Coordinates of C-alpha atoms in Angstrom, one line a residue:
Chain A
M1 CA 0.0 0.0 0.0
S2 CA 1.6 3.3 -1.1
L3 CA 1.2 6.6 0.6
Y4 CA -1.1 7.7 -2.3
D5 CA -3.4 4.7 -1.5
I6 CA -3.6 5.7 2.1
F7 CA -4.5 9.3 1.1
D8 CA -7.0 8.0 -1.3
A9 CA -8.6 5.7 1.3
L10 CA -8.7 8.6 3.8
E11 CA -10.4 10.9 1.3
R12 CA -13.1 8.3 0.7
G13 CA -13.8 8.0 4.4
P14 CA -17.1 9.2 5.9
I15 CA -15.8 12.5 7.3
G16 CA -14.2 13.6 4.0
E17 CA -17.4 12.4 2.1
A18 CA -19.7 14.4 4.4
I19 CA -17.6 17.6 4.1
R20 CA -17.4 17.3 0.3
N21 CA -21.2 16.8 0.1
S22 CA -21.9 20.0 2.0
H23 CA -21.8 23.5 0.7
W24 CA -21.1 25.2 4.0
L25 CA -19.2 22.6 6.1
F26 CA -15.8 23.2 4.6
P27 CA -16.0 27.1 4.9
V28 CA -17.4 26.9 8.5
I29 CA -14.7 24.4 9.7
E30 CA -12.1 26.6 7.8
A31 CA -13.3 29.7 9.8
F32 CA -12.9 27.9 13.1
H33 CA -9.5 26.8 11.9
L34 CA -8.7 30.5 11.7
I35 CA -10.0 31.1 15.2
G36 CA -7.8 28.2 16.4
L37 CA -4.9 29.9 14.6
V38 CA -5.5 33.1 16.6
V39 CA -5.6 31.2 20.0
L40 CA -2.5 29.2 19.1
G41 CA -0.7 32.2 17.7
G42 CA -1.3 34.3 20.8
A43 CA 0.0 31.5 23.1
V44 CA 3.1 31.0 20.9
L45 CA 3.8 34.8 20.5
V46 CA 3.7 35.8 24.2
V47 CA 6.3 33.1 25.0
D48 CA 8.5 33.6 21.9
L49 CA 8.5 37.4 22.4
R50 CA 9.5 36.8 26.0
L51 CA 12.4 34.6 24.8
L52 CA 13.5 37.4 22.5
G53 CA 13.4 39.8 25.5
L54 CA 10.1 41.5 24.5
G55 CA 6.6 41.6 25.9
L56 CA 6.2 40.3 29.5
T57 CA 9.8 40.9 30.5
R58 CA 9.0 41.5 34.2
Q59 CA 8.0 37.9 34.5
S60 CA 10.4 35.0 34.3
I61 CA 10.5 33.0 31.1
A62 CA 9.3 29.8 32.9
R63 CA 6.4 31.7 34.4
V64 CA 5.2 33.1 31.1
T65 CA 5.6 29.6 29.5
N66 CA 3.6 27.9 32.2
A67 CA 0.8 30.6 32.1
A68 CA 0.6 30.2 28.3
K69 CA 0.5 26.4 28.3
P70 CA -3.3 25.9 28.7
V71 CA -3.9 28.4 25.9
L72 CA -1.2 26.6 23.7
Y73 CA -2.8 23.2 24.3
C74 CA -6.3 24.6 23.6
G75 CA -5.0 26.2 20.4
I76 CA -3.3 23.0 19.2
A77 CA -6.4 21.0 20.0
M78 CA -8.6 23.5 18.0
M79 CA -6.1 23.3 15.0
F80 CA -6.0 19.5 14.9
G81 CA -9.8 19.3 15.6
T82 CA -10.6 21.5 12.5
G83 CA -7.5 20.8 10.4
I84 CA -7.8 17.0 10.2
P85 CA -11.4 17.1 8.9
L86 CA -10.4 19.8 6.3
A87 CA -7.5 17.7 5.2
L88 CA -9.7 14.5 5.0
S89 CA -12.0 16.2 2.5
E90 CA -9.3 16.8 0.0
M91 CA -6.4 14.3 0.6
I92 CA -5.6 13.8 -3.1
K93 CA -5.3 17.5 -3.8
L94 CA -3.0 17.8 -0.7
Y95 CA -0.9 14.8 -1.9
Y96 CA 0.1 16.9 -5.0
N97 CA 0.3 20.2 -3.1
R98 CA 3.8 21.3 -2.2
S99 CA 2.6 23.9 0.4
F100 CA 0.8 21.1 2.3
W101 CA 4.1 19.1 2.6
V102 CA 6.0 22.2 3.7
K103 CA 3.3 22.8 6.3
V104 CA 3.2 19.3 7.8
T105 CA 7.0 19.0 7.8
A106 CA 7.3 22.4 9.6
L107 CA 4.5 21.4 12.0
A108 CA 6.1 18.1 12.9
V109 CA 9.5 19.8 13.4
V110 CA 8.0 22.6 15.6
L111 CA 6.0 20.2 17.7
I112 CA 9.0 18.0 18.4
F113 CA 11.2 21.1 18.9
T114 CA 8.7 22.5 21.4
F115 CA 8.3 19.5 23.6
T116 CA 11.8 18.0 23.4
V117 CA 14.0 21.2 23.3
K118 CA 12.1 24.4 24.0
H119 CA 10.1 23.4 27.1
P120 CA 12.8 21.3 28.8
L121 CA 15.4 24.0 28.3
I122 CA 13.0 26.6 29.7
R123 CA 12.4 24.4 32.7
R124 CA 16.1 24.1 33.4
E125 CA 17.0 27.2 35.3
N126 CA 20.6 27.7 34.1
T127 CA 20.0 27.8 30.3
N128 CA 22.2 30.4 28.5
R129 CA 20.3 33.6 27.5
L130 CA 21.6 33.5 24.0
V131 CA 20.3 29.9 23.6
L132 CA 16.9 31.0 24.9
F133 CA 16.9 33.9 22.4
L134 CA 17.6 31.4 19.6
I135 CA 14.9 29.1 20.8
G136 CA 12.4 31.9 20.6
L137 CA 13.6 32.9 17.1
I138 CA 13.5 29.3 15.8
S139 CA 10.1 28.6 17.3
M140 CA 8.5 31.8 15.9
T141 CA 10.0 31.2 12.4
L142 CA 8.7 27.6 12.4
W143 CA 5.2 28.6 13.5
F144 CA 5.0 31.4 10.9
T145 CA 6.2 28.9 8.3
V146 CA 3.3 26.5 9.3
A147 CA 0.8 29.3 9.2
G148 CA 2.1 30.9 5.9
S149 CA 2.4 27.6 4.0
G150 CA -1.0 26.6 5.4
R151 CA -2.6 29.7 3.9
W152 CA -0.7 29.0 0.7
I153 CA -2.3 25.6 0.3
G154 CA -5.4 27.4 -1.0
F155 CA -3.4 29.4 -3.6
S156 CA -1.2 26.7 -5.1
S157 CA -3.1 23.9 -6.8
Chain B
M1 CA -20.6 54.5 -1.7
R2 CA -21.1 52.4 -4.8
W3 CA -19.6 55.2 -6.9
F4 CA -16.5 55.1 -4.7
A5 CA -16.1 51.3 -5.1
E6 CA -16.5 51.8 -8.9
W7 CA -14.0 54.6 -8.9
L8 CA -11.4 52.4 -7.1
D9 CA -12.3 49.6 -9.5
S10 CA -11.4 51.9 -12.5
H11 CA -7.8 52.2 -11.3
A12 CA -5.3 50.2 -13.2
W13 CA -3.5 49.4 -10.0
S14 CA -6.6 47.8 -8.6
T15 CA -6.9 45.4 -11.5
A16 CA -3.1 44.8 -11.4
L17 CA -3.2 43.8 -7.7
H18 CA -6.3 41.6 -8.2
E19 CA -4.8 39.7 -11.2
S20 CA -1.2 39.6 -9.9
L21 CA 0.1 36.1 -9.7
H22 CA 2.1 36.7 -6.5
M23 CA 1.1 40.1 -5.0
Y24 CA -2.5 39.2 -4.2
P25 CA -1.7 35.9 -2.4
I26 CA 1.2 37.7 -0.6
V27 CA -1.1 40.5 0.6
E28 CA -3.8 38.0 1.6
S29 CA -1.3 35.8 3.5
T30 CA 0.1 38.8 5.3
H31 CA -3.5 39.7 6.3
V32 CA -3.9 36.2 7.8
L33 CA -0.5 36.2 9.6
S34 CA -1.1 39.7 11.0
L35 CA -4.5 38.3 12.2
M36 CA -2.4 35.9 14.3
I37 CA -0.5 38.8 15.9
F38 CA -3.4 41.2 16.2
V39 CA -6.2 39.0 17.5
G40 CA -3.8 36.4 19.0
T41 CA -2.3 39.0 21.4
L42 CA -5.7 40.6 22.0
F43 CA -7.2 37.2 23.0
I44 CA -4.3 36.7 25.5
V45 CA -5.3 40.0 27.2
D46 CA -9.0 39.1 27.0
F47 CA -8.4 35.6 28.5
R48 CA -6.6 37.3 31.4
L49 CA -9.5 39.8 31.8
M50 CA -11.9 36.8 31.7
G51 CA -9.9 35.2 34.5
I52 CA -9.2 32.0 32.5
A53 CA -5.5 32.4 31.8
F54 CA -2.4 34.3 33.0
R55 CA -4.3 34.6 36.4
N56 CA -1.1 35.0 38.4
M57 CA 0.1 38.1 36.5
P58 CA -1.2 41.7 37.1
V59 CA -3.7 42.8 34.4
S60 CA -1.8 46.1 34.0
E61 CA 1.3 44.1 33.0
L62 CA -0.5 42.4 30.2
T63 CA -2.2 45.6 28.9
S64 CA 1.0 47.6 29.0
R65 CA 3.4 44.9 27.6
I66 CA 1.1 43.0 25.2
L67 CA -1.3 45.5 23.8
P68 CA 1.4 47.4 21.9
W69 CA 1.9 44.2 19.8
T70 CA -1.8 44.2 19.3
T71 CA -1.6 47.7 18.0
L72 CA 1.2 46.7 15.7
G73 CA -0.8 43.8 14.3
F74 CA -3.8 46.1 13.9
V75 CA -1.8 48.5 11.7
V76 CA -0.6 45.6 9.4
I77 CA -4.1 44.0 9.3
V78 CA -5.8 47.2 8.4
S79 CA -3.3 48.2 5.8
T80 CA -3.5 44.8 4.1
G81 CA -7.2 44.7 4.5
L82 CA -7.5 48.0 2.7
M83 CA -5.3 46.7 -0.1
L84 CA -7.5 43.6 -0.5
F85 CA -10.6 45.9 -0.7
Y86 CA -8.8 48.0 -3.3
A87 CA -8.1 44.9 -5.4
I88 CA -11.7 43.8 -5.5
P89 CA -13.8 46.9 -4.5
V90 CA -17.2 46.5 -6.2
R91 CA -17.8 42.8 -5.3
T92 CA -16.5 43.3 -1.8
Y93 CA -18.7 46.4 -1.2
H94 CA -21.8 44.3 -2.1
S95 CA -20.7 41.3 -0.1
I96 CA -23.1 40.7 2.9
W97 CA -20.2 39.0 4.7
F98 CA -18.0 42.1 4.3
R99 CA -20.9 44.3 5.5
F100 CA -21.5 42.1 8.6
K101 CA -17.7 42.2 9.2
V102 CA -17.6 46.0 9.2
V103 CA -20.6 46.2 11.6
L104 CA -18.9 43.7 13.9
I105 CA -15.6 45.6 13.8
V106 CA -17.4 48.8 14.7
A107 CA -19.2 46.9 17.6
A108 CA -15.8 45.6 18.8
G109 CA -14.4 49.1 18.7
I110 CA -17.3 50.5 20.7
N111 CA -16.9 47.6 23.3
A112 CA -13.1 48.4 23.6
W113 CA -13.8 52.1 23.9
L114 CA -16.4 51.7 26.6
F115 CA -14.0 49.4 28.5
H116 CA -11.1 51.7 28.4
R117 CA -13.2 54.7 29.3
R118 CA -14.4 52.8 32.4
M119 CA -10.9 51.8 33.3
K120 CA -9.8 55.4 33.2
K121 CA -12.7 56.7 35.3
K122 CA -12.5 54.2 38.2
P123 CA -9.3 53.1 39.9
V124 CA -8.5 49.5 39.0
V125 CA -8.6 47.7 42.4
W126 CA -8.7 44.3 40.8
N127 CA -5.4 44.5 39.0
D128 CA -3.9 41.5 40.9
D129 CA -7.2 39.5 41.2
P130 CA -7.0 36.1 39.5
V131 CA -10.6 36.6 38.4
P132 CA -11.7 40.2 37.6
P133 CA -15.2 41.6 38.3
L134 CA -18.2 40.4 36.3
H135 CA -18.4 43.5 34.1
V136 CA -14.8 43.2 33.1
R137 CA -15.2 39.5 32.3
A138 CA -18.3 40.2 30.3
S139 CA -16.6 42.9 28.3
A140 CA -13.6 40.6 27.5
A141 CA -15.9 37.7 26.6
A142 CA -17.8 40.1 24.2
S143 CA -14.5 41.0 22.7
V144 CA -13.6 37.4 22.0
L145 CA -17.0 36.6 20.6
V146 CA -17.2 39.7 18.4
W147 CA -13.7 39.3 17.0
S148 CA -14.4 35.6 16.3
G149 CA -17.4 36.8 14.4
V150 CA -15.2 39.2 12.4
I151 CA -12.9 36.3 11.5
I152 CA -15.8 34.0 10.4
C153 CA -17.3 36.8 8.2
G154 CA -13.9 37.7 6.8
R155 CA -13.3 34.1 5.8
M156 CA -16.8 33.9 4.2
I157 CA -16.1 36.9 1.9
A158 CA -14.2 34.5 -0.3
Y159 CA -17.4 32.4 -1.0
N160 CA -19.8 33.6 -3.7
W161 CA -23.1 32.1 -2.4
F162 CA -24.7 35.5 -1.9
D163 CA -23.1 37.5 -4.7
C164 CA -25.3 40.0 -6.6
D165 CA -24.5 38.4 -10.0
K166 CA -26.7 35.5 -9.1
Q167 CA -30.5 35.3 -8.5
Q168 CA -30.9 36.1 -4.8
P169 CA -33.8 36.3 -2.3
G170 CA -35.1 39.8 -1.5
W171 CA -33.4 40.1 1.9
V172 CA -30.0 39.3 0.4
Q173 CA -30.5 41.8 -2.3
F174 CA -31.5 44.4 0.3
L175 CA -28.6 43.7 2.6
A176 CA -26.1 43.5 -0.2
G177 CA -27.5 46.6 -1.9
C178 CA -27.6 44.8 -5.2
V179 CA -28.3 46.8 -8.3
P180 CA -30.2 45.1 -11.1
E181 CA -27.6 45.7 -13.8
D182 CA -25.1 43.5 -12.0
L183 CA -27.3 40.4 -12.5
I184 CA -25.9 38.1 -15.2
H185 CA -28.7 36.4 -17.1

């Protein structure tokens, strides 16, 4: 079974089918995907700005990160909850869409980076300030890549 | 107002932007990315005011350190939004989604104005409270709801279900301000 076959089978599934058969389901889920983007983006930005020495500088980095975590998880849940159904409705189009592959690659990298590098290094109290600055820069760049290439899926066909 | 949209539409640059292979998607993407900055940072402040996140930080700290980024995002999103309107003025002017969006933006603005006016009048004694008073939470919740409505309407502008060039029910024609000559038979 090739990757294409898997994408094809997923597109034929009940969720993809239901979304394709509806005029308004795709646009509505898409709109909520944007609201999720905003929630996720806010949680990422306050922490990454803090790592860059901007925003909530009177609070420690660990404190800002912990305060933002529930919002971050909520945003990630909203994005997967809406993004997966959207993808299921057009798997074959996505298979041939370069922006989609850029997006999922950047997404995988940023999620792994966040949970195996960013959060552990923030928890450790003696992490070098330059390293923290770079973490903020990398995290922000990756998330903007995910968002930008995500928007671009709709432009490239 | 229609004449203004038509006047914009007659500009060569309007057509050039609309038909540009790269410029239109770039402006549109910048609009979406600045949405993340503008509403993203605004929601962080709203969540704090609602008492559902960042409870252990003073409200004044979030408003003074985060809202400047909201303003920055606002400048970019309004600039790119005006460019998007300039690229497709007549259709956008008649879009009911665009019209709802403008009404909601005005509502969000009034809500924010009332909130800041009240903040200035009365001393903020709840600055360090994990959960602010009810009227503050209500105002922040209204902000989240109305801005979410703005996002939904904005996204829907792209869809042509209610466009004037198609046969529409009376209420749509009324809300969209359709003129008969736009109907393609």
